[in-house]
GROMACS .gro file of C-alpha atoms in nm:
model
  354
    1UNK     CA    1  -6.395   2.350  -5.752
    2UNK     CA    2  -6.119   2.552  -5.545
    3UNK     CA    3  -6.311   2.854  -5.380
    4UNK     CA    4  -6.140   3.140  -5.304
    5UNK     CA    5  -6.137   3.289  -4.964
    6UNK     CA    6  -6.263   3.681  -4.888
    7UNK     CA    7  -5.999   3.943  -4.939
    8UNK     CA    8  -5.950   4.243  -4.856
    9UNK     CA    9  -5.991   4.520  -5.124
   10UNK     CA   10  -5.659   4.701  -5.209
   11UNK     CA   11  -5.745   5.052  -5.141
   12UNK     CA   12  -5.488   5.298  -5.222
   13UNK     CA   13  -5.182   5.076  -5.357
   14UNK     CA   14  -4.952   5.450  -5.403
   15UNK     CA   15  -5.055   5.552  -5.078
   16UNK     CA   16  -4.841   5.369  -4.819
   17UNK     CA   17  -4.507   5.398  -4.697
   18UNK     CA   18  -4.483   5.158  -4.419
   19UNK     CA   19  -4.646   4.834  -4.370
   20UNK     CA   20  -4.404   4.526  -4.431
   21UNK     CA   21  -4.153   4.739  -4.325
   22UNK     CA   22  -4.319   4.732  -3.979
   23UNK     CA   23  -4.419   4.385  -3.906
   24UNK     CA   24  -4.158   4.296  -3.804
   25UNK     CA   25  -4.142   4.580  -3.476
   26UNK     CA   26  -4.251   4.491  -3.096
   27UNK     CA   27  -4.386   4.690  -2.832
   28UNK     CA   28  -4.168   4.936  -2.699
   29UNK     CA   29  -3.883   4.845  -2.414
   30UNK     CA   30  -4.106   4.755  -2.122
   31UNK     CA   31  -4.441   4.769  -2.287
   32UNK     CA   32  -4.672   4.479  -2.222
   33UNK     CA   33  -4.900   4.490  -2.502
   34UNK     CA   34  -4.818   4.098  -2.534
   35UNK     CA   35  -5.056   4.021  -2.269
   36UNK     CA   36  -4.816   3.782  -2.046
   37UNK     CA   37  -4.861   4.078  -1.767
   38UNK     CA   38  -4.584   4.131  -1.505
   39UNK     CA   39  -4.446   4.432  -1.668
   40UNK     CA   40  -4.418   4.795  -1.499
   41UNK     CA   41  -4.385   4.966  -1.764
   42UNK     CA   42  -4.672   5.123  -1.994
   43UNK     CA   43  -4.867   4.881  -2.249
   44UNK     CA   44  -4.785   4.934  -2.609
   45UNK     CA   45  -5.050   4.986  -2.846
   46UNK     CA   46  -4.986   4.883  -3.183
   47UNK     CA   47  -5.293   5.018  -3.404
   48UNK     CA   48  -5.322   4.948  -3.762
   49UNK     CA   49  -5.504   5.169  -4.073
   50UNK     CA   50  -5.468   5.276  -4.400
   51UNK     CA   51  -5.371   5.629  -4.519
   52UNK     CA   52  -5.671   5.714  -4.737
   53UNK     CA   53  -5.982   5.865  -4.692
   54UNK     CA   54  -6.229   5.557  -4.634
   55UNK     CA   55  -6.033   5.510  -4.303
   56UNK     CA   56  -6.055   5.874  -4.180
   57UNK     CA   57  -6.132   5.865  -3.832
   58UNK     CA   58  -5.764   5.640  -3.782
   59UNK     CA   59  -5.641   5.853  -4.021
   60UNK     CA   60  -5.760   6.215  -3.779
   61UNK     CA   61  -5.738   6.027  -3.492
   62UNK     CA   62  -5.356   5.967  -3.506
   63UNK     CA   63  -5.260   6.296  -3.663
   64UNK     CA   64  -5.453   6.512  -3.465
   65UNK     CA   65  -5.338   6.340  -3.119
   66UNK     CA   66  -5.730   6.168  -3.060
   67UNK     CA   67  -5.589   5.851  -2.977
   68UNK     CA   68  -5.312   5.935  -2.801
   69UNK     CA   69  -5.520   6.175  -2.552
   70UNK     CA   70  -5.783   5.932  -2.465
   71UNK     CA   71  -5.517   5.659  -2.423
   72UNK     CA   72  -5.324   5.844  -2.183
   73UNK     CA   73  -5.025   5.860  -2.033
   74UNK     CA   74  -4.985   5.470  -1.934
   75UNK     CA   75  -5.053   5.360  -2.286
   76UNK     CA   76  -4.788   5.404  -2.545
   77UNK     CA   77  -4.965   5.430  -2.922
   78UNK     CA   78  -4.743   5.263  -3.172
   79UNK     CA   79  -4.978   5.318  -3.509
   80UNK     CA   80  -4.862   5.085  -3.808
   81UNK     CA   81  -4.973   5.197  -4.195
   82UNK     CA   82  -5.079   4.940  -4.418
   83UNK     CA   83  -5.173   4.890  -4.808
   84UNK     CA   84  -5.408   4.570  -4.806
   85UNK     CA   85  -5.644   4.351  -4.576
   86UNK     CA   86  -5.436   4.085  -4.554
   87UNK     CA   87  -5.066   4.202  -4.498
   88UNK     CA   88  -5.309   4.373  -4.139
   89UNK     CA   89  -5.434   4.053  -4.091
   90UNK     CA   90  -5.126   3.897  -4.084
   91UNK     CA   91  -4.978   4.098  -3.863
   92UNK     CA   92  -5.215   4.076  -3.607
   93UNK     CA   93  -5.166   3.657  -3.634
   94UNK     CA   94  -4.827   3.687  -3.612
   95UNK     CA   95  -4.834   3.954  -3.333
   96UNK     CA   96  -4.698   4.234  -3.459
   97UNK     CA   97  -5.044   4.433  -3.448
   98UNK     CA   98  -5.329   4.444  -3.169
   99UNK     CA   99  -5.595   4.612  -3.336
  100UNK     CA  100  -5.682   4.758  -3.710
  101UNK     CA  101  -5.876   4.941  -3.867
  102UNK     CA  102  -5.998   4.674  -4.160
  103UNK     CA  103  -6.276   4.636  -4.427
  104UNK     CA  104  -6.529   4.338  -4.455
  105UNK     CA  105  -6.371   4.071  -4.638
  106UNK     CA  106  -6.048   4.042  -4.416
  107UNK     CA  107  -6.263   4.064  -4.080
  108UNK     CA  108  -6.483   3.784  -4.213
  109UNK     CA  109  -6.111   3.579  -4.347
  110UNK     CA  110  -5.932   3.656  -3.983
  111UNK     CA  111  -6.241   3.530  -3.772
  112UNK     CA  112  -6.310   3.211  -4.037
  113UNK     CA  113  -5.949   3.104  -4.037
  114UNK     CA  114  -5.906   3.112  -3.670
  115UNK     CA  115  -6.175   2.926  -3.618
  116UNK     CA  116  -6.345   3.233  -3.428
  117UNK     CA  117  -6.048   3.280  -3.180
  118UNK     CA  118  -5.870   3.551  -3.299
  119UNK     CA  119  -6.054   3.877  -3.344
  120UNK     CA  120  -6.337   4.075  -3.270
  121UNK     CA  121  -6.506   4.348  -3.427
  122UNK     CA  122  -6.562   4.674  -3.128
  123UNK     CA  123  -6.706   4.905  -3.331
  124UNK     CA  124  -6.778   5.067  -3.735
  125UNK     CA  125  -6.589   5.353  -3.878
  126UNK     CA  126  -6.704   5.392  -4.194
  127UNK     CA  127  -6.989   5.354  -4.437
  128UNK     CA  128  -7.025   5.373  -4.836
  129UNK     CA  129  -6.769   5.530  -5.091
  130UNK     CA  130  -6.832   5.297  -5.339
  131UNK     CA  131  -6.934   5.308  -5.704
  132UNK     CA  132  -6.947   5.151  -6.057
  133UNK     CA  133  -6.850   5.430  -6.291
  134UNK     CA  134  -6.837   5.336  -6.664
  135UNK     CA  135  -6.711   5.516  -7.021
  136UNK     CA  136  -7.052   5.785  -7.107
  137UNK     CA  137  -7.199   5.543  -7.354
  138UNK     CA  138  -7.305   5.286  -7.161
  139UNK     CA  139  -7.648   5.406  -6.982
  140UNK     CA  140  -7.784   5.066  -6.789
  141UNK     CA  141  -7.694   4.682  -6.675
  142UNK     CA  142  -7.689   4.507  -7.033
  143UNK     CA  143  -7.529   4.796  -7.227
  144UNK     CA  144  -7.232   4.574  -7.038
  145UNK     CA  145  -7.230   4.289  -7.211
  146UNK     CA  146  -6.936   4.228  -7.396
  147UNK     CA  147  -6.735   4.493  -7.191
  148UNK     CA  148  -6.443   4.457  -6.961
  149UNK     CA  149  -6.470   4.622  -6.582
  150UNK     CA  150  -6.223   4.651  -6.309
  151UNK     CA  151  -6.198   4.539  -5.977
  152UNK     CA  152  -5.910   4.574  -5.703
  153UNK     CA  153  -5.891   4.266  -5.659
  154UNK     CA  154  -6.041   3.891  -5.725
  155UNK     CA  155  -6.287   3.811  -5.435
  156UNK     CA  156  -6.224   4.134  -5.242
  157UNK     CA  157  -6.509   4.316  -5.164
  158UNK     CA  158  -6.588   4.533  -5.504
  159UNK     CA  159  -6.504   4.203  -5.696
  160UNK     CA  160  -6.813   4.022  -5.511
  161UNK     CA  161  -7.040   4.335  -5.482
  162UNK     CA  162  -7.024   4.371  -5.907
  163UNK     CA  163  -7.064   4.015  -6.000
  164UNK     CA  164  -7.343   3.973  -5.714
  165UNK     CA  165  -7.477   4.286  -5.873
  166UNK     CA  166  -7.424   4.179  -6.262
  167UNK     CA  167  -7.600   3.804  -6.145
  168UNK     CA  168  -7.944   4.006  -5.999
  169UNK     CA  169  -7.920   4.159  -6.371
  170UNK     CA  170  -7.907   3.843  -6.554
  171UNK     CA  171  -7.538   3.886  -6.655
  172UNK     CA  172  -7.287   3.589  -6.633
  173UNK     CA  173  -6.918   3.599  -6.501
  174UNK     CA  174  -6.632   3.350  -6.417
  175UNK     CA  175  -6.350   3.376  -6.199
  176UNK     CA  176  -6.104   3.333  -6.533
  177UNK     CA  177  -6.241   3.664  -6.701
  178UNK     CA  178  -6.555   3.504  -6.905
  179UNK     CA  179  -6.892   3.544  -6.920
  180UNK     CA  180  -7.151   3.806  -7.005
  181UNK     CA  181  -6.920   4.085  -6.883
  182UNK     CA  182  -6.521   4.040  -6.866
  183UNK     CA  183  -6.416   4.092  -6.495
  184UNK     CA  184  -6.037   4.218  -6.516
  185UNK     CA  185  -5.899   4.269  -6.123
  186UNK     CA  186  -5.649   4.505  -6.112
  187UNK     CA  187  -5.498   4.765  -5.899
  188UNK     CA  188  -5.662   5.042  -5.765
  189UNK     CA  189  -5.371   5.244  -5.889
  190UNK     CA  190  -5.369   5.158  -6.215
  191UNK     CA  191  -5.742   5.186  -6.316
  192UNK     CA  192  -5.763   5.573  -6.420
  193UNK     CA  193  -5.489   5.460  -6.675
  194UNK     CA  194  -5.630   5.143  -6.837
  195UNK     CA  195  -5.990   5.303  -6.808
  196UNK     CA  196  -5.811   5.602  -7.034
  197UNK     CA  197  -5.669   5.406  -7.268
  198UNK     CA  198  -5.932   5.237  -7.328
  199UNK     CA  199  -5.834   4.905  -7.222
  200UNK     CA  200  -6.103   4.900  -6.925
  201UNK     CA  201  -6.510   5.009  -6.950
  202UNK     CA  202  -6.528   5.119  -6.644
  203UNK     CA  203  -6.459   4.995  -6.266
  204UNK     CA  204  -6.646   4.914  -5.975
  205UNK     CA  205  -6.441   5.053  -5.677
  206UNK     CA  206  -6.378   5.255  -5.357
  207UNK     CA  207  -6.325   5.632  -5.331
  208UNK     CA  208  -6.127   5.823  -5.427
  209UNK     CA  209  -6.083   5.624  -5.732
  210UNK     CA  210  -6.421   5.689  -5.815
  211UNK     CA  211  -6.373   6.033  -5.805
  212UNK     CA  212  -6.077   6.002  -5.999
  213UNK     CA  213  -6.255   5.753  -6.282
  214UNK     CA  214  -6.569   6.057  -6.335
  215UNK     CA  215  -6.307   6.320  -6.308
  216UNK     CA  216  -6.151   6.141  -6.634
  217UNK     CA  217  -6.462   6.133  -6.811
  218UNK     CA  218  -6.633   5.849  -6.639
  219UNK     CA  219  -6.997   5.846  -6.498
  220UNK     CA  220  -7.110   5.657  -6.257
  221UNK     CA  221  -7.368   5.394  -6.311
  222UNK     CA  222  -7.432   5.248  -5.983
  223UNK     CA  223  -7.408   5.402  -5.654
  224UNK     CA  224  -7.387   5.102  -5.382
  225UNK     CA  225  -7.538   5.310  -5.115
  226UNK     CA  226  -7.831   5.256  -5.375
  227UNK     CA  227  -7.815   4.900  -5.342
  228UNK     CA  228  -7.854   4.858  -4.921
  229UNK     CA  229  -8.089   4.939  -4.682
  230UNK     CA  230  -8.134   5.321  -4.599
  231UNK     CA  231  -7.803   5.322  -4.779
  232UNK     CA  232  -7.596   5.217  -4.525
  233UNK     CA  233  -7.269   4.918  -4.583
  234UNK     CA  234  -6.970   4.871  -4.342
  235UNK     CA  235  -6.647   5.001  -4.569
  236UNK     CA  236  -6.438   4.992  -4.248
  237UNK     CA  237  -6.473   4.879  -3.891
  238UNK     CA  238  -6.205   4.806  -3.621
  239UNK     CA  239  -6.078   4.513  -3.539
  240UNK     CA  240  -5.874   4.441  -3.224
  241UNK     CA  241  -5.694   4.064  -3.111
  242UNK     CA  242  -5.889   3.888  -2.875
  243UNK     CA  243  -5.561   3.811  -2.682
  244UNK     CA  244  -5.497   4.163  -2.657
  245UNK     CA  245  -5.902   4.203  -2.533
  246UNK     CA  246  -5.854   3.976  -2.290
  247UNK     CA  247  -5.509   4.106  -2.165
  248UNK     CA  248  -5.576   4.488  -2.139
  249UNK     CA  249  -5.988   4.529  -2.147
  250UNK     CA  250  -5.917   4.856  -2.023
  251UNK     CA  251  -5.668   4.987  -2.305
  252UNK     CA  252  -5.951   4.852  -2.568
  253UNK     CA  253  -6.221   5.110  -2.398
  254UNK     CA  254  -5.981   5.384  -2.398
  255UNK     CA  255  -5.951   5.276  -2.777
  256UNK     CA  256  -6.286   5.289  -2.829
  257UNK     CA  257  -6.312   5.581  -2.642
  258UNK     CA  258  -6.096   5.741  -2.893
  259UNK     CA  259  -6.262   5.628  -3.192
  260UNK     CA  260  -6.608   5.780  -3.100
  261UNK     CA  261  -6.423   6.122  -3.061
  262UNK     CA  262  -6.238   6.054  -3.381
  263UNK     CA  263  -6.579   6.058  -3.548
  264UNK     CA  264  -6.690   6.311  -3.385
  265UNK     CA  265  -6.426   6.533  -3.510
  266UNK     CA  266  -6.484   6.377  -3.837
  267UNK     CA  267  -6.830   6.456  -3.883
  268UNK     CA  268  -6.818   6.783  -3.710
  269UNK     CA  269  -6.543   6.984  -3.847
  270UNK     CA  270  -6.508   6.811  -4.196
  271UNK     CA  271  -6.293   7.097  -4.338
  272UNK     CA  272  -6.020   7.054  -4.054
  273UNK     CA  273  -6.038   6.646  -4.081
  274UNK     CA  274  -5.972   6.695  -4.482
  275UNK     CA  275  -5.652   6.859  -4.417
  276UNK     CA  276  -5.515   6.624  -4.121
  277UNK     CA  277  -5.586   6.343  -4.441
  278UNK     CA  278  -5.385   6.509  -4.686
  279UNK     CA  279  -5.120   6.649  -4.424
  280UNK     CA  280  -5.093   6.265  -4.273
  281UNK     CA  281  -5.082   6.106  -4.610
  282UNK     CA  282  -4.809   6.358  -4.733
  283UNK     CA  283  -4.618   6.268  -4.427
  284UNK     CA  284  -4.638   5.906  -4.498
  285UNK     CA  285  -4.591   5.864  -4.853
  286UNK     CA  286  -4.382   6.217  -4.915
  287UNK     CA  287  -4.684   6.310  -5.163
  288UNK     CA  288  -5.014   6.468  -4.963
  289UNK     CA  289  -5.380   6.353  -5.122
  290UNK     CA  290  -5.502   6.636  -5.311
  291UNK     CA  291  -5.782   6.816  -5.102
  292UNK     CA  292  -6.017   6.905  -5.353
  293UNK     CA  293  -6.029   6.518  -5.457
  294UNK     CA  294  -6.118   6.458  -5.099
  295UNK     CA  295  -6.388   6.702  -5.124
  296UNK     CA  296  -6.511   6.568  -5.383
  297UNK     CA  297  -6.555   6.198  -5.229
  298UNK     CA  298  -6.661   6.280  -4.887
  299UNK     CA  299  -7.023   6.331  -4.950
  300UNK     CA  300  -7.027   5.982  -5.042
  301UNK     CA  301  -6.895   5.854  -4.712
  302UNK     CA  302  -7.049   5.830  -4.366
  303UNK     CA  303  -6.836   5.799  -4.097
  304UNK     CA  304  -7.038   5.595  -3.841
  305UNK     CA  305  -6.943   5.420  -3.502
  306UNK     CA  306  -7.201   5.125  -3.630
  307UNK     CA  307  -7.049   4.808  -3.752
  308UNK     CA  308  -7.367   4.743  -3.970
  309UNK     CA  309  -7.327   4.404  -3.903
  310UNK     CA  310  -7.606   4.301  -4.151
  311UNK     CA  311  -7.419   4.415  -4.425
  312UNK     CA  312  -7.104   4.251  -4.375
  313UNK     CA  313  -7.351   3.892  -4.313
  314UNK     CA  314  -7.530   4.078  -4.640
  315UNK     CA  315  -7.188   4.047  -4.823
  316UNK     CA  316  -7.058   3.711  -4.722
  317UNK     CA  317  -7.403   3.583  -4.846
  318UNK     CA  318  -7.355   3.730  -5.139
  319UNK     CA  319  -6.974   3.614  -5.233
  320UNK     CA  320  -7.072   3.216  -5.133
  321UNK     CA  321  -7.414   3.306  -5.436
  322UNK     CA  322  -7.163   3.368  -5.676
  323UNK     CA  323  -6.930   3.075  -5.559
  324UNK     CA  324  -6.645   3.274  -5.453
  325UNK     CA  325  -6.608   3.110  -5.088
  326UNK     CA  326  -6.779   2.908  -4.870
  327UNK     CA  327  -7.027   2.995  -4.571
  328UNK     CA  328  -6.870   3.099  -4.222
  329UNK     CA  329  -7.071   3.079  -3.899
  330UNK     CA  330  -6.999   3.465  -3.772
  331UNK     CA  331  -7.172   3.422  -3.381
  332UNK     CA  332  -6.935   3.547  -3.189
  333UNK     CA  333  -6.802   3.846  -3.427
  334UNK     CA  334  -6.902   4.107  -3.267
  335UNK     CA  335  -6.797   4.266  -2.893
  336UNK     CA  336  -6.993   4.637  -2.875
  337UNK     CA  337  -6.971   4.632  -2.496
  338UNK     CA  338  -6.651   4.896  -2.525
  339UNK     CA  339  -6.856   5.056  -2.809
  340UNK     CA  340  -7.168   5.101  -2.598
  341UNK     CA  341  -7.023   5.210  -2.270
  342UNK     CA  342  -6.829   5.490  -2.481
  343UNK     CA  343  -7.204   5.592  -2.671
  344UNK     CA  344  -7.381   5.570  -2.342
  345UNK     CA  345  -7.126   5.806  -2.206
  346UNK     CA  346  -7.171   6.074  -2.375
  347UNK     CA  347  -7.568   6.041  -2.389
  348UNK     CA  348  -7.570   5.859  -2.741
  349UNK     CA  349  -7.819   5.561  -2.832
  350UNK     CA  350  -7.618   5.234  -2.799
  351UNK     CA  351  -7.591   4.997  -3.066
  352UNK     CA  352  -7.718   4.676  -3.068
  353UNK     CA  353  -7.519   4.391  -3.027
  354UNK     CA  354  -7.608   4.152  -3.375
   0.00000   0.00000   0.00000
């Protein structure tokens, strides 16, 4: 049997702008962000994320200058939007991209298909947002049976998380849409629709579709914070090229540097890092997020500068159980050196390298 390899979950499929439109761009006139050295000229740093909410601190970092402060003067931010895990992925394979701000599935995909060359993970961003919200009848795990539930995508991260879930219940599924409970993957964007007309149960997915779902008359039946220890699961982390590491160490720690200030500003003036989201989204896609839809999903997010590494082992474990890839030997993963000297810094406990 064919197994499907992990994928990244496609978060907010309206939300993007940019992306394949800028794959194809290269560091700025002398920039050396290509690692061949010999250049005067400032390094180029070509940062990936996604405009939504479950990448915030890229999201505040880059529209309220974070980034491009701790950087400084000598490095040139070049920030790229994308819509999925794997168009980032591919980009930083072919290049174009030097670090990302990713989800689970893709980091595990990059570092398996590269053998363990290509990437490394430097530190978390983001934790939780994630629910199964169903139609107001259905009150547990075999009121499913028989029903049809959405996911973004087949073998992305929701997709394994609910049939994982639906197998510890007893419930059967298959990759074709059989089973106990129909699996239906289907964009993110078009799930408050099909759930309305009544062509979908319910849907197991990120915010703020969740929010959206229970604002249409959904409720939710699982919370996955629920499901992990102390409620804690890596939605996001960051990603950068290990060519790129190797080239400009420096430039990474500056990165990193920026990233634990992102978060702070995240987590300590919420109200100001709601707006930058909708402003920066407006600016991307010409339509801003509505705020009080952010409101709403934020409680269920924590923006953290831990990778929670066990989690993202946790899930890999937990797509090969329901046969939707194969294992992957992850030593190596993880770099938190650039993470660590940032926490130590400013008189933070470090987090331990997994």
């Amino acid at each position: 049997m064919r197994r499907l390899p992990l994928r990244r979950l496609v978060t907010l499929a309206t939300l993007t702008a940019l992306g394949a439109a800028t794959l194809g761009s290269t560091a700025a006139c002398g920039g050396d962000s290509d690692g061949t050295g010999g250049s005067s000229g400032p390094v180029t740093l070509r940062l990936g994320y996604f405009p939504n909410i479950t990448h915030a601190p890229a999201v505040v970092g880059v529209e309220k200058g974070i980034f491009a402060e701790k950087l400084g003067a000598d490095v040139k931010l070049d920030p790229k939007t994308f819509n999925a895990g794997p168009a980032a992925i591919e980009a930083v394979f072919s290049g174009a991209l030097d670090a990302t701000y990713i989800g689970p599935n893709p980091t595990v995909n990059a570092f398996s298909k590269s053998k363990g060359e290509a990437v490394r993970v430097i530190s978390g961003a983001a934790s939780g947002g994630v629910a199964l919200v169903v139609k107001p009848g259905i009150t547990g795990a075999q009121d499913l049976k028989g029903k049809k539930i959405a996911t973004p995508q087949l073998g992305n991260t929701q997709d394994v998380a609910i049939r994982y879930w639906l197998k510890q219940q007893g419930l059967t599924t298959t990759k074709e849409g059989g089973g106990d409970v129909k699996i239906v993957p289907q964009e993110n964007a078009q799930t408050v629709e099909t759930f309305n007309s009544g062509a979908i149960d319910g849907a197991w997915v990120p915010e703020p579709f969740v929010s959206r779902l229970v604002n249409a008359g959904g409720k939710v039946l699982v919370d996955e914070r629920d499901l992990w220890p102390d409620k804690k699961f890596v939605i996001t982390n960051l990603l950068v090229s290990t060519k790129f590491l190797k080239a400009h160490p420096d430039v990474v720690q500056k990165l990193v540097d920026g990233q634990v200030a992102a978060n702070e500003f995240v987590n300590t003036k919420p109200d100001e890092a709601q707006q930058a989201i909708s402003d920066a989204i407006g600016k991307i896609t010409g339509k801003p997020l509505d705020l009080k839809l952010i409101k709403q999903a934020w409680p269920t997010l924590e923006f953290t500068n831990d990778p929670i590494s066990s989690s993202l082992k946790a899930g890999l474990d937990h797509a090969v159980e329901v046969k939707l890839t194969d294992p992957v030997d992850l030593k190596g993963l993880y770099d938190l050196t650039y993470l660590n000297n940032a926490l130590k810094a400013q008189g933070k406990p470090e987090v331990v390298q997994p």
